[in-house]
Amino acid sequence: MTLTARIRRAFGTHWYAWTMVAPVVLVIGVIIGIPLVRGVYLSLTDANEANVERSIGMNHIPATYHFTGLDNYRAVLTDGVFWDRLGWTVVWTVGCVSLTFLTALALANLLNRRMRGRTFYRLALILPWAIPAFVSVFTWRMLYNEKNGILNKLLAGGGLDAVPWLNDPTWAKLSVIAVNVWLGVPFMLVALLGGLQSIPGELYEAAEMDGAGAWQRFRHITVPGLRAVSGTVILLSTIWTFNMFPVIFLLTRGGPGDATEILVTYAYRLSFVDSPRNFSASATWGMVILAVLALVAVGYRRALRKQGEVW
Amino acid sequence: MRRGIRGALATALVAGLALAATGCGSGGDGGGAAGGELSGTVTFWDTSNDAEKATYRKLAEGFQKEHPKVHVSYVNVPFGDANAKFKNAAGGGAGAPDVMRTEVAWVADFANLGYLAPLDGTPALDDTGDYLPQAVGSTKFGGKTYAAPQVIDTLALFYNKKLLQDAGVAVPKTFTELAAAAQKIKDKTGATALYLRGDDPYWFLPYLYGEGGDMVDAAHKKVTVDSAAGVRAFRTIKQLVDSKAAVTDATDGQENQLKALKDGTVAMAIDGPWDIEGARAGKAFQDKGNLGVAPVPGGSTAQGSPQGGWDLSVYAGSKNLQAAYAFVKYMSSAKVQQETTDKLSLLPTRKSVYNVPAVKQNEMVAFFKPAVDGAVQRPWIAQGNSLFEPLKVQMNKVLTGAATPEQAAKAVGDAYRKLLKDYT
């Protein structure tokens, strides 16, 4: 059978599937594919706001940017700034994800019991998720204000010194992590609570009959029972945190200095703060960030598979 | 409605043709609409602060009285967001305003990117000989004029007369004097001597100028911020904060400074005329006479503060250019400038306005005018505004102890050379 005949046959059998998938492929192609391809292209040029072509009213600006090959990538990877920011981004991601996961796991276990007012607690813990992120971040920023914020007023009431929440590099790092954990817990909590409820109660009963203690039950029933759910939420949370732009940008703008600047906020700075906006450099940063995340995802999946997880 | 828009287009076309045909520089009455009455909508982005915006809104809408068929759509855009917001809108080709109140450092930048309409020969520029020469500096780029100056300003030392009196210290003339007086102020009044804006690099300039330094030497294409003067300037701010003569913040400096001054928890702050109204609203200045204004303290070799201000620029892609030009002419007119001075104590850019008795008697103007005359003009280059970000990062680092003054000055210099490719 020739190749064309084979394709024709495949299409003939599965034409309805192709038709069903077509709109999705088209939409994803337009909203993800085109920007992605354009990003790759820009990262191979020296394009910036001043040399791309455009016409505004009476002003016409011709395109004068050039193809520069891998120069941008070389510049990023040999720049100390990139490695500094990558280091902090990794600390930030690992710190946030682990704290979020542990807090959510503890809370989910608490909320999984029968107790008075359980619905109220569940609703209260979901609340951070219901508020738009920028609103919560601005609220936190007011709480953190060193001179006039409530947090320091409370400390002063207890006779303690004011803490420079966002004005000291170390405190600023802790502060942004705290806010991100606060924002991230609800999602993890809901996911883990779902996971907990899918573990059959008989397992716990049987274990109890065999004389297993609370820790043993947690260790040998709850943890394995949650593995599939936690694997997914940890990977998602890692990707989100790695690219968590609003928390850092709205809280500290990457400051003080560049203490809390992560890779995405730095890419933003290149493309929106400096002038002329450096399209090619920020596209390059975008591609490098994408590559790092792709590596993380592949590595993580492989690790899960080794543990016998089908994902 | 539809007819109105078409009418506006026709008007614009006719006016444009008429202008082109006659090559006429400044139009006559009626905002230079040679072909008839102006109509349509003019969207105006105003960047004035909370204490000022009500006045600006009223002034902008006053344009409608002169041109009843024009609707002014007033939008207040916070200063901090305005630059990025305009660039997004202008570069994206949608949502940009017809006229914007543009910071002096942004004009060259926007013009370089093709976002602004040149105003030479349009009705927007009216009686240009009346403008203060230093105010005109920021409106020019590449031999053309891209804006009309509206307000000029500079930084000065705001002080709480009562607190200084109680402490028995004179208004400091240098930062060394200020540091020396700090302990006395603290002991006698409990207030900190100075609020130092650690979050905004613009406030670093008096320290830099005071040491005889500057960011760049545009005439010789040289980066000068990393000279010995730059290092000394970083050292000065660090010492002021370390010795507790000054308090500072890395975020929310504008609000925190104004609040500290209004509440009387600091005796002095370096600020500009835009905060006069805001400061006078505070409890420390219930007696309006308690707010004193003096030149910014000097450094070890010189004294200077940056020249700032606001210009009115027209978006090149505006659909209603003729009305936009007329609006710029109106907003930079002597009449409107006089009102902003009366109501907000802002400094006019027209020489003639300074001769109006009410303006002459305004004590803030009386103080700020000589300060503005002596203010240091900034490099009006396309990257002028980008020079601030590296300075901010390093200023934060010095204040938090993450970098020494030497490291900071060097890092700013390196960043500038990256930004300004043909500079040494």
Tab-separated table of C-alpha atoms in Angstrom, chain B residues 2-424:
chain	number	residue	atom	x	y	z
B	2	ARG	CA	-22.783	59.477	13.027
B	3	ARG	CA	-23.052	62.833	11.374
B	4	GLY	CA	-20.993	64.297	14.208
B	5	ILE	CA	-18.114	61.940	13.593
B	6	ARG	CA	-18.219	62.457	9.878
B	7	GLY	CA	-18.357	66.167	10.468
B	8	ALA	CA	-15.291	65.943	12.648
B	9	LEU	CA	-13.412	64.042	9.985
B	10	ALA	CA	-14.397	66.577	7.363
B	11	THR	CA	-13.351	69.394	9.652
B	12	ALA	CA	-10.041	67.759	10.347
B	13	LEU	CA	-9.436	67.156	6.669
B	14	VAL	CA	-10.291	70.683	5.654
B	15	ALA	CA	-8.265	72.147	8.494
B	16	GLY	CA	-5.329	69.911	7.623
B	17	LEU	CA	-5.482	70.920	3.976
B	18	ALA	CA	-5.780	74.555	4.854
B	19	LEU	CA	-2.767	74.338	7.116
B	20	ALA	CA	-0.760	72.446	4.559
B	21	ALA	CA	-1.699	74.938	1.864
B	22	THR	CA	-0.855	78.037	3.815
B	23	GLY	CA	1.970	76.547	5.838
B	24	CYS	CA	0.554	78.634	8.581
B	25	GLY	CA	2.247	78.277	11.931
B	26	SER	CA	-0.162	79.292	14.605
B	27	GLY	CA	-3.820	79.077	13.867
B	28	GLY	CA	-6.264	81.794	14.694
B	29	ASP	CA	-9.162	81.565	17.073
B	30	GLY	CA	-11.321	78.504	17.500
B	31	GLY	CA	-8.344	76.208	18.051
B	32	GLY	CA	-7.084	76.682	14.557
B	33	ALA	CA	-9.970	74.958	12.857
B	34	ALA	CA	-9.781	76.787	9.608
B	35	GLY	CA	-12.678	74.902	8.066
B	36	GLY	CA	-15.252	75.423	10.817
B	37	GLU	CA	-16.149	74.390	14.312
B	38	LEU	CA	-14.287	71.591	16.106
B	39	SER	CA	-16.279	68.543	17.141
B	40	GLY	CA	-15.884	64.965	18.302
B	41	THR	CA	-14.200	63.568	21.374
B	42	VAL	CA	-10.801	64.324	22.861
B	43	THR	CA	-9.595	61.676	25.281
B	44	PHE	CA	-7.192	63.173	27.812
B	45	TRP	CA	-5.002	61.084	30.102
B	46	ASP	CA	-4.137	63.105	33.126
B	47	THR	CA	-1.370	61.933	35.434
B	48	SER	CA	-1.921	64.335	38.312
B	49	ASN	CA	-2.145	62.944	41.839
B	50	ASP	CA	-5.138	62.500	44.133
B	51	ALA	CA	-4.924	65.986	45.615
B	52	GLU	CA	-4.742	67.574	42.169
B	53	LYS	CA	-7.010	65.536	39.935
B	54	ALA	CA	-10.330	67.239	40.710
B	55	THR	CA	-8.881	70.571	39.635
B	56	TYR	CA	-7.435	69.111	36.455
B	57	ARG	CA	-10.686	67.443	35.575
B	58	LYS	CA	-12.537	70.729	35.890
B	59	LEU	CA	-9.961	72.574	33.824
B	60	ALA	CA	-9.984	69.929	31.093
B	61	GLU	CA	-13.747	69.929	30.901
B	62	GLY	CA	-13.654	73.729	30.708
B	63	PHE	CA	-12.488	73.208	27.116
B	64	GLN	CA	-16.043	72.199	26.272
B	65	LYS	CA	-17.258	75.688	27.070
B	66	GLU	CA	-15.060	77.096	24.330
B	67	HIS	CA	-15.861	74.279	21.937
B	68	PRO	CA	-19.372	73.048	22.722
B	69	LYS	CA	-19.279	70.341	20.069
B	70	VAL	CA	-16.158	68.736	21.485
B	71	HIS	CA	-16.543	66.232	24.256
B	72	VAL	CA	-13.544	65.921	26.590
B	73	SER	CA	-13.189	62.439	27.977
B	74	TYR	CA	-11.083	62.892	31.113
B	75	VAL	CA	-9.199	59.843	32.418
B	76	ASN	CA	-6.934	59.963	35.450
B	77	VAL	CA	-4.060	57.513	35.050
B	78	PRO	CA	-1.807	57.112	38.092
B	79	PHE	CA	1.674	58.423	37.363
B	80	GLY	CA	3.331	55.092	38.134
B	81	ASP	CA	1.334	53.219	35.493
B	82	ALA	CA	1.042	55.906	32.859
B	83	ASN	CA	4.255	55.280	30.944
B	84	ALA	CA	3.690	51.543	30.472
B	85	LYS	CA	-0.002	52.001	29.839
B	86	PHE	CA	0.582	54.535	27.095
B	87	LYS	CA	3.255	52.408	25.454
B	88	ASN	CA	1.023	49.348	25.478
B	89	ALA	CA	-1.842	51.299	23.962
B	90	ALA	CA	0.224	53.251	21.448
B	91	GLY	CA	2.351	50.297	20.376
B	92	GLY	CA	-0.677	48.022	20.188
B	93	GLY	CA	-2.535	50.551	18.067
B	94	ALA	CA	-5.627	50.656	20.273
B	95	GLY	CA	-6.775	52.617	23.296
B	96	ALA	CA	-4.220	55.400	23.319
B	97	PRO	CA	-5.525	58.834	24.331
B	98	ASP	CA	-5.537	61.816	21.997
B	99	VAL	CA	-3.665	63.959	24.493
B	100	MET	CA	-1.568	62.941	27.461
B	101	ARG	CA	0.047	64.810	30.316
B	102	THR	CA	3.538	63.454	29.808
B	103	GLU	CA	6.459	63.532	32.213
B	104	VAL	CA	9.382	65.536	30.830
B	105	ALA	CA	11.651	62.478	30.566
B	106	TRP	CA	9.080	60.547	28.560
B	107	VAL	CA	8.721	62.964	25.653
B	108	ALA	CA	12.002	62.093	23.920
B	109	ASP	CA	11.358	58.400	24.538
B	110	PHE	CA	7.847	58.402	23.059
B	111	ALA	CA	8.918	60.639	20.170
B	112	ASN	CA	11.836	58.339	19.374
B	113	LEU	CA	9.394	55.427	19.112
B	114	GLY	CA	7.104	57.328	16.747
B	115	TYR	CA	4.188	57.577	19.160
B	116	LEU	CA	3.892	61.370	19.185
B	117	ALA	CA	2.740	63.859	16.606
B	118	PRO	CA	5.219	66.643	15.885
B	119	LEU	CA	3.612	69.903	16.900
B	120	ASP	CA	5.665	72.396	14.894
B	121	GLY	CA	3.353	74.380	12.677
B	122	THR	CA	0.188	73.119	14.358
B	123	PRO	CA	-2.245	75.189	16.434
B	124	ALA	CA	-1.049	73.332	19.557
B	125	LEU	CA	1.971	75.589	19.920
B	126	ASP	CA	0.811	79.065	20.640
B	127	ASP	CA	2.912	82.076	21.572
B	128	THR	CA	5.981	79.888	22.118
B	129	GLY	CA	8.225	82.845	22.922
B	130	ASP	CA	6.387	83.120	26.219
B	131	TYR	CA	7.661	79.735	27.509
B	132	LEU	CA	10.533	79.553	29.983
B	133	PRO	CA	13.549	78.388	27.957
B	134	GLN	CA	14.378	75.525	30.340
B	135	ALA	CA	10.790	74.252	30.062
B	136	VAL	CA	11.114	74.076	26.287
B	137	GLY	CA	14.215	71.859	26.567
B	138	SER	CA	12.262	68.696	27.295
B	139	THR	CA	9.801	69.188	24.419
B	140	LYS	CA	12.377	68.905	21.642
B	141	PHE	CA	13.645	65.745	20.081
B	142	GLY	CA	15.563	65.294	16.835
B	143	GLY	CA	15.014	68.914	15.833
B	144	LYS	CA	11.230	68.811	16.209
B	145	THR	CA	8.858	69.840	18.971
B	146	TYR	CA	6.755	67.035	20.396
B	147	ALA	CA	5.000	68.640	23.338
B	148	ALA	CA	3.839	71.864	24.928
B	149	PRO	CA	5.178	72.552	28.432
B	150	GLN	CA	2.449	72.759	31.030
B	151	VAL	CA	4.022	72.642	34.468
B	152	ILE	CA	7.612	72.938	35.600
B	153	ASP	CA	8.940	71.780	38.927
B	154	THR	CA	11.939	70.731	40.932
B	155	LEU	CA	12.644	69.161	44.273
B	156	ALA	CA	13.002	71.206	47.444
B	157	LEU	CA	13.306	70.629	51.150
B	158	PHE	CA	9.895	70.736	52.842
B	159	TYR	CA	10.214	71.387	56.554
B	160	ASN	CA	8.011	71.606	59.610
B	161	LYS	CA	8.810	75.081	60.962
B	162	LYS	CA	7.544	74.300	64.442
B	163	LEU	CA	9.583	71.125	64.863
B	164	LEU	CA	12.794	72.810	63.752
B	165	GLN	CA	12.075	75.739	66.048
B	166	ASP	CA	11.364	73.462	69.013
B	167	ALA	CA	14.632	71.677	68.392
B	168	GLY	CA	16.413	74.997	68.056
B	169	VAL	CA	18.057	74.159	64.737
B	170	ALA	CA	18.285	76.182	61.568
B	171	VAL	CA	17.133	74.881	58.194
B	172	PRO	CA	20.103	72.779	57.034
B	173	LYS	CA	21.974	73.964	53.964
B	174	THR	CA	23.906	70.741	53.444
B	175	PHE	CA	23.331	67.085	54.195
B	176	THR	CA	26.199	67.254	56.696
B	177	GLU	CA	24.382	70.001	58.606
B	178	LEU	CA	21.202	67.959	58.432
B	179	ALA	CA	22.909	64.902	59.896
B	180	ALA	CA	24.423	67.036	62.649
B	181	ALA	CA	21.036	68.489	63.604
B	182	ALA	CA	19.283	65.113	63.608
B	183	GLN	CA	20.103	64.113	67.171
B	184	LYS	CA	18.863	67.444	68.531
B	185	ILE	CA	15.595	67.121	66.611
B	186	LYS	CA	15.109	63.581	67.900
B	187	ASP	CA	15.843	64.524	71.520
B	188	LYS	CA	13.715	67.660	71.640
B	189	THR	CA	10.741	66.660	69.487
B	190	GLY	CA	10.854	62.885	69.043
B	191	ALA	CA	10.663	63.318	65.283
B	192	THR	CA	13.166	61.891	62.815
B	193	ALA	CA	15.044	64.576	60.900
B	194	LEU	CA	14.433	63.405	57.324
B	195	TYR	CA	12.339	61.029	55.280
B	196	LEU	CA	14.623	59.716	52.559
B	197	ARG	CA	12.839	58.335	49.495
B	198	GLY	CA	14.678	55.032	49.091
B	199	ASP	CA	12.158	53.687	46.611
B	200	ASP	CA	12.457	56.281	43.881
B	201	PRO	CA	15.732	57.026	42.070
B	202	TYR	CA	14.584	60.537	41.143
B	203	TRP	CA	15.188	61.437	44.782
B	204	PHE	CA	18.765	60.280	44.478
B	205	LEU	CA	19.637	63.099	42.079
B	206	PRO	CA	20.092	65.879	44.693
B	207	TYR	CA	22.673	63.677	46.436
B	208	LEU	CA	24.405	63.001	43.127
B	209	TYR	CA	24.354	66.637	41.997
B	210	GLY	CA	25.465	67.681	45.476
B	211	GLU	CA	28.689	65.753	44.970
B	212	GLY	CA	29.195	67.352	41.567
B	213	GLY	CA	28.128	64.230	39.684
B	214	ASP	CA	25.487	63.402	37.084
B	215	MET	CA	24.009	60.293	35.488
B	216	VAL	CA	25.511	60.783	32.033
B	217	ASP	CA	27.261	63.487	30.069
B	218	ALA	CA	25.052	63.462	26.970
B	219	ALA	CA	27.137	66.035	25.101
B	220	HIS	CA	30.254	63.877	25.273
B	221	LYS	CA	28.402	60.548	25.262
B	222	LYS	CA	29.944	59.527	28.541
B	223	VAL	CA	28.541	57.624	31.508
B	224	THR	CA	29.462	59.602	34.605
B	225	VAL	CA	27.381	58.016	37.349
B	226	ASP	CA	30.173	55.654	38.405
B	227	SER	CA	32.629	58.467	39.089
B	228	ALA	CA	33.918	59.247	42.571
B	229	ALA	CA	30.980	61.647	42.950
B	230	GLY	CA	28.538	58.808	42.375
B	231	VAL	CA	30.207	56.696	45.047
B	232	ARG	CA	30.080	59.611	47.524
B	233	ALA	CA	26.383	60.146	46.785
B	234	PHE	CA	25.576	56.514	47.611
B	235	ARG	CA	27.667	56.833	50.762
B	236	THR	CA	25.699	59.912	51.841
B	237	ILE	CA	22.309	58.200	51.705
B	238	LYS	CA	23.666	55.139	53.465
B	239	GLN	CA	25.131	57.255	56.274
B	240	LEU	CA	21.944	59.280	56.711
B	241	VAL	CA	19.941	56.096	57.195
B	242	ASP	CA	22.558	54.265	59.295
B	243	SER	CA	22.938	57.198	61.673
B	244	LYS	CA	19.128	57.264	62.039
B	245	ALA	CA	19.059	60.851	60.786
B	246	ALA	CA	16.724	59.571	58.112
B	247	VAL	CA	14.074	56.901	57.751
B	248	THR	CA	13.470	55.215	54.428
B	249	ASP	CA	11.428	52.588	52.608
B	250	ALA	CA	11.928	50.415	49.566
B	251	THR	CA	8.211	50.477	48.718
B	252	ASP	CA	5.310	52.928	48.947
B	253	GLY	CA	7.652	55.872	49.505
B	254	GLN	CA	5.304	58.483	48.085
B	255	GLU	CA	2.507	57.619	50.540
B	256	ASN	CA	4.791	56.966	53.486
B	257	GLN	CA	6.754	60.156	53.045
B	258	LEU	CA	3.689	62.337	52.747
B	259	LYS	CA	2.061	60.661	55.743
B	260	ALA	CA	5.179	61.046	57.885
B	261	LEU	CA	5.393	64.720	56.992
B	262	LYS	CA	1.678	65.338	57.533
B	263	ASP	CA	1.699	63.572	60.901
B	264	GLY	CA	4.802	65.396	62.038
B	265	THR	CA	6.793	62.190	62.619
B	266	VAL	CA	9.543	63.586	60.394
B	267	ALA	CA	10.729	67.175	60.441
B	268	MET	CA	11.860	67.353	56.836
B	269	ALA	CA	11.342	65.676	53.482
B	270	ILE	CA	12.559	66.319	49.976
B	271	ASP	CA	9.497	66.837	47.845
B	272	GLY	CA	8.061	68.788	44.939
B	273	PRO	CA	5.280	71.318	44.425
B	274	TRP	CA	2.859	68.502	43.535
B	275	ASP	CA	2.688	67.572	47.219
B	276	ILE	CA	2.071	71.058	48.599
B	277	GLU	CA	-1.688	70.579	48.645
B	278	GLY	CA	-1.404	67.063	50.036
B	279	ALA	CA	0.959	68.139	52.833
B	280	ARG	CA	-1.203	71.072	53.851
B	281	ALA	CA	-4.105	68.676	54.366
B	282	GLY	CA	-2.251	67.027	57.257
B	283	LYS	CA	-2.584	67.689	60.966
B	284	ALA	CA	0.975	69.044	61.279
B	285	PHE	CA	0.064	71.834	58.872
B	286	GLN	CA	-3.345	72.875	60.072
B	287	ASP	CA	-1.658	76.221	60.340
B	288	LYS	CA	-0.711	76.482	56.675
B	289	GLY	CA	2.199	78.746	57.544
B	290	ASN	CA	3.920	75.870	59.325
B	291	LEU	CA	5.082	74.351	56.041
B	292	GLY	CA	8.438	75.808	55.086
B	293	VAL	CA	10.212	75.256	51.815
B	294	ALA	CA	13.958	75.625	51.298
B	295	PRO	CA	16.448	74.618	48.611
B	296	VAL	CA	17.499	70.964	48.763
B	297	PRO	CA	20.562	70.564	50.977
B	298	GLY	CA	23.874	70.491	49.170
B	299	GLY	CA	26.554	67.836	49.205
B	300	SER	CA	30.266	68.192	49.720
B	301	THR	CA	30.946	70.203	46.546
B	302	ALA	CA	27.728	71.545	45.073
B	303	GLN	CA	23.986	71.897	45.410
B	304	GLY	CA	21.353	71.003	42.868
B	305	SER	CA	18.014	69.414	42.229
B	306	PRO	CA	16.622	67.945	39.023
B	307	GLN	CA	14.324	69.895	36.754
B	308	GLY	CA	11.061	68.107	36.255
B	309	GLY	CA	7.597	68.903	35.103
B	310	TRP	CA	4.850	67.909	32.760
B	311	ASP	CA	4.295	68.438	29.070
B	312	LEU	CA	1.227	67.932	26.918
B	313	SER	CA	1.760	65.608	23.998
B	314	VAL	CA	-0.501	64.469	21.173
B	315	TYR	CA	-0.692	60.824	20.104
B	316	ALA	CA	0.320	60.448	16.471
B	317	GLY	CA	-2.530	58.035	15.816
B	318	SER	CA	-5.214	60.340	17.170
B	319	LYS	CA	-8.409	60.289	15.101
B	320	ASN	CA	-9.147	63.867	16.017
B	321	LEU	CA	-5.883	65.708	15.612
B	322	GLN	CA	-7.318	69.190	15.158
B	323	ALA	CA	-9.340	69.011	18.343
B	324	ALA	CA	-6.329	67.496	20.138
B	325	TYR	CA	-4.103	70.363	19.027
B	326	ALA	CA	-6.694	72.888	20.180
B	327	PHE	CA	-6.951	71.105	23.512
B	328	VAL	CA	-3.178	71.237	24.042
B	329	LYS	CA	-3.214	74.913	23.204
B	330	TYR	CA	-5.972	75.465	25.730
B	331	MET	CA	-4.380	73.403	28.520
B	332	SER	CA	-1.033	75.166	28.147
B	333	SER	CA	-2.587	78.589	27.828
B	334	ALA	CA	-1.778	81.345	30.282
B	335	LYS	CA	-5.316	81.252	31.631
B	336	VAL	CA	-5.272	77.563	32.540
B	337	GLN	CA	-1.737	77.751	33.920
B	338	GLN	CA	-2.752	80.616	36.154
B	339	GLU	CA	-5.600	78.529	37.544
B	340	THR	CA	-3.372	75.533	38.306
B	341	THR	CA	-1.122	77.911	40.221
B	342	ASP	CA	-4.006	79.485	42.138
B	343	LYS	CA	-5.551	76.175	43.116
B	344	LEU	CA	-2.568	73.834	43.378
B	345	SER	CA	0.489	76.111	43.718
B	346	LEU	CA	2.017	74.419	40.665
B	347	LEU	CA	4.570	76.367	38.688
B	348	PRO	CA	3.586	77.783	35.298
B	349	THR	CA	5.812	77.441	32.236
B	350	ARG	CA	4.829	80.806	30.768
B	351	LYS	CA	6.785	83.917	31.660
B	352	SER	CA	3.684	86.076	31.395
B	353	VAL	CA	1.875	84.124	34.125
B	354	TYR	CA	4.569	84.996	36.654
B	355	ASN	CA	3.596	88.657	36.245
B	356	VAL	CA	0.002	88.072	37.327
B	357	PRO	CA	-0.371	89.579	40.826
B	358	ALA	CA	-2.073	86.502	42.329
B	359	VAL	CA	0.758	84.304	41.093
B	360	LYS	CA	3.380	86.760	42.303
B	361	GLN	CA	1.891	86.676	45.777
B	362	ASN	CA	1.797	82.863	45.958
B	363	GLU	CA	4.561	82.098	48.433
B	364	MET	CA	5.194	78.630	47.045
B	365	VAL	CA	5.736	80.099	43.597
B	366	ALA	CA	7.893	82.821	45.116
B	367	PHE	CA	10.078	80.104	46.543
B	368	PHE	CA	10.028	77.578	43.716
B	369	LYS	CA	10.618	79.968	40.817
B	370	PRO	CA	14.272	80.712	41.700
B	371	ALA	CA	14.723	77.014	42.513
B	372	VAL	CA	13.436	76.069	39.080
B	373	ASP	CA	15.659	78.674	37.439
B	374	GLY	CA	18.628	77.014	39.085
B	375	ALA	CA	17.483	73.430	38.604
B	376	VAL	CA	19.663	70.982	36.719
B	377	GLN	CA	18.290	70.054	33.288
B	378	ARG	CA	18.266	66.328	32.759
B	379	PRO	CA	19.651	64.678	29.617
B	380	TRP	CA	16.718	64.857	27.208
B	381	ILE	CA	17.658	61.657	25.398
B	382	ALA	CA	15.371	58.836	24.311
B	383	GLN	CA	16.670	56.540	27.045
B	384	GLY	CA	16.426	59.253	29.710
B	385	ASN	CA	13.647	57.508	31.545
B	386	SER	CA	15.352	54.110	31.448
B	387	LEU	CA	18.300	55.505	33.373
B	388	PHE	CA	16.254	55.363	36.557
B	389	GLU	CA	15.637	51.620	36.921
B	390	PRO	CA	19.285	50.557	37.445
B	391	LEU	CA	19.688	53.447	39.874
B	392	LYS	CA	16.680	52.269	41.836
B	393	VAL	CA	17.957	48.709	42.152
B	394	GLN	CA	21.368	49.814	43.389
B	395	MET	CA	19.963	52.479	45.705
B	396	ASN	CA	17.840	49.776	47.363
B	397	LYS	CA	20.870	47.537	47.597
B	398	VAL	CA	23.009	50.199	49.247
B	399	LEU	CA	20.286	51.096	51.749
B	400	THR	CA	19.687	47.453	52.694
B	401	GLY	CA	23.389	46.737	52.910
B	402	ALA	CA	23.368	44.319	49.965
B	403	ALA	CA	25.965	46.388	48.089
B	404	THR	CA	28.687	48.871	49.003
B	405	PRO	CA	28.574	52.378	47.498
B	406	GLU	CA	31.497	51.424	45.239
B	407	GLN	CA	29.781	48.268	43.959
B	408	ALA	CA	26.532	50.155	43.449
B	409	ALA	CA	28.097	52.980	41.438
B	410	LYS	CA	29.940	50.499	39.253
B	411	ALA	CA	26.792	48.413	38.679
B	412	VAL	CA	24.781	51.462	37.611
B	413	GLY	CA	27.551	52.526	35.236
B	414	ASP	CA	27.680	49.041	33.691
B	415	ALA	CA	23.916	48.991	33.258
B	416	TYR	CA	24.005	52.409	31.562
B	417	ARG	CA	26.670	51.292	29.087
B	418	LYS	CA	24.489	48.315	28.200
B	419	LEU	CA	21.538	50.653	27.655
B	420	LEU	CA	23.423	53.390	25.810
B	421	LYS	CA	25.421	51.412	23.284
B	422	ASP	CA	27.484	54.305	21.917
B	423	TYR	CA	28.496	55.731	25.290
B	424	THR	CA	31.865	55.232	26.927
